[in-house]
Amino acid sequence: TVNANPFLAADYGDGDAPIHSAIRHEAPTSIVELLLDAAPDCIDAQNFELKLPIHLAGEFERHDVIGVLCQRVMDMPGRQEDLRSYLATEDWYGTTAVVCLWDQYLDRCVSSKGRVSTEPNSRQQIDLWESIVRLLTSAHYGQEVDFDPRCRSRSQVQLLVQAAIGMGDMCPPTLLKFLVRRYPTVFSTEDASGNLPLVDAIMQAAAAANSVSDHQTVSSSWTVSSGPSDVLTKPTAQSKHSTAKLSSSKQEQEQEYDVLHPSSSKILREDVIKDSSACDEESPSAVQIIIDAHPEAACKKDSNGHLPLALAALSGLPWKQGTEGIFLAHPQAVKKKDEATGLHSFMLAAIAGAESEVDQIDTIFNLLRLDPSVIHAVYRSSGANKERHSADDGTGTCRATTKRPIIDITAKGGRKKIRLC
């Protein structure tokens, strides 16, 4: 009988459990599977840097191990829906498994001009891209999706784009930008339900902003920050799905990025640093990334007849997390009534029931501040200048009559006298 305890024991050097060492030293996949069979809980083991086995599998490009770990999580009783939170777990550096793989892909695909190739060419690039796709789609759909990295099938690409958007902050902003550049037509094409990817981005961002979950991550997880040094005390291994964040200046981030990504150009480094160092309000959201690439999407209604601005207001999407960008792309939408409800956008924001009243009021205020004319339109259409009174027309119903203003130009002193008739 195999004793499971030794398989969970960590050494005194870096806190690696046997499964960490097996992945780090490129042991055969069969050895990793043996360890998982002997001690299933070792899949959640974290070393002193809070790295799970999935982190090391990404760092050392163990693509076969990534598939095994994902499948084991999905096969474990009661954890079929836990793969997303498992992959969202951050290590000491605030890095997830997806970010580890994306870092490797950047290193392999950056050209001498600092541009990331939109097409994987070498075997290493293809393997990395397959693993990134596997993590995103498996976590989003709860099962592995067969995806050919060289395939241009619209249905397959739509599945990948929906997964990237649906994963929210788990998907680095630069990765979503890469998808926008690699598959431009997909972001301007309706899916089977008649919606553009912008609709999915609005709904996901609104849901994330208006709900708090135990494993919720933030966009700052896409961070290249300074790790533990001689002056820092190494953290002890914490319970699974715990996070630890370190803050660092932009200069420190640039220095470490130079070490981690020597092949990247200054232009690409600045873009990644900018995305990684920004806080929640400043980081480019999925909505903003799509709007920047396809501003015409802000003019197209979804399958329910909502314009993106109306949908953002109705779903409670905060102003700075996407609603502002949608408005700037199509400001005329604020004057239009929603086809489904007959209400203006600021009215929809008022009934949205957002989690934060401050965000709700901020959205209403900005919509009215940037286009006050909508108030006059509502005033005129609602008949605020009308006096309604009951008049029996013999049928038992009430007939509304309107007193219209007529100007009497014969008033004394040349003044205009208003009377109603």
Tab-separated table of N, CA, C and O in Angstrom, residues 3 44 107 291 315 332 394:
chain	number	residue	atom	x	y	z
A	3	ASN	N	1.780	4.957	0.771
A	3	ASN	CA	1.440	5.997	1.744
A	3	ASN	C	1.393	7.335	1.029
A	3	ASN	O	2.373	7.744	0.404
A	44	ASP	N	-3.167	20.373	-5.886
A	44	ASP	CA	-3.359	21.689	-5.278
A	44	ASP	C	-2.154	22.139	-4.459
A	44	ASP	O	-2.214	23.172	-3.791
A	107	ASP	N	7.965	35.332	-26.048
A	107	ASP	CA	9.399	35.140	-26.259
A	107	ASP	C	9.679	34.438	-27.582
A	107	ASP	O	10.664	34.735	-28.258
A	291	ILE	N	-13.831	47.819	-28.768
A	291	ILE	CA	-14.313	49.092	-29.306
A	291	ILE	C	-13.195	49.826	-30.040
A	291	ILE	O	-13.406	50.421	-31.106
A	315	SER	N	-27.287	46.573	-18.029
A	315	SER	CA	-26.593	45.512	-17.302
A	315	SER	C	-25.781	46.037	-16.124
A	315	SER	O	-25.218	45.250	-15.361
A	332	GLN	N	-24.443	59.212	-30.594
A	332	GLN	CA	-25.844	59.422	-30.974
A	332	GLN	C	-26.785	58.435	-30.275
A	332	GLN	O	-27.988	58.672	-30.190
A	394	GLY	N	-69.083	60.807	-23.623
A	394	GLY	CA	-70.312	60.041	-23.791
A	394	GLY	C	-70.093	58.550	-23.840
A	394	GLY	O	-71.071	57.800	-23.840
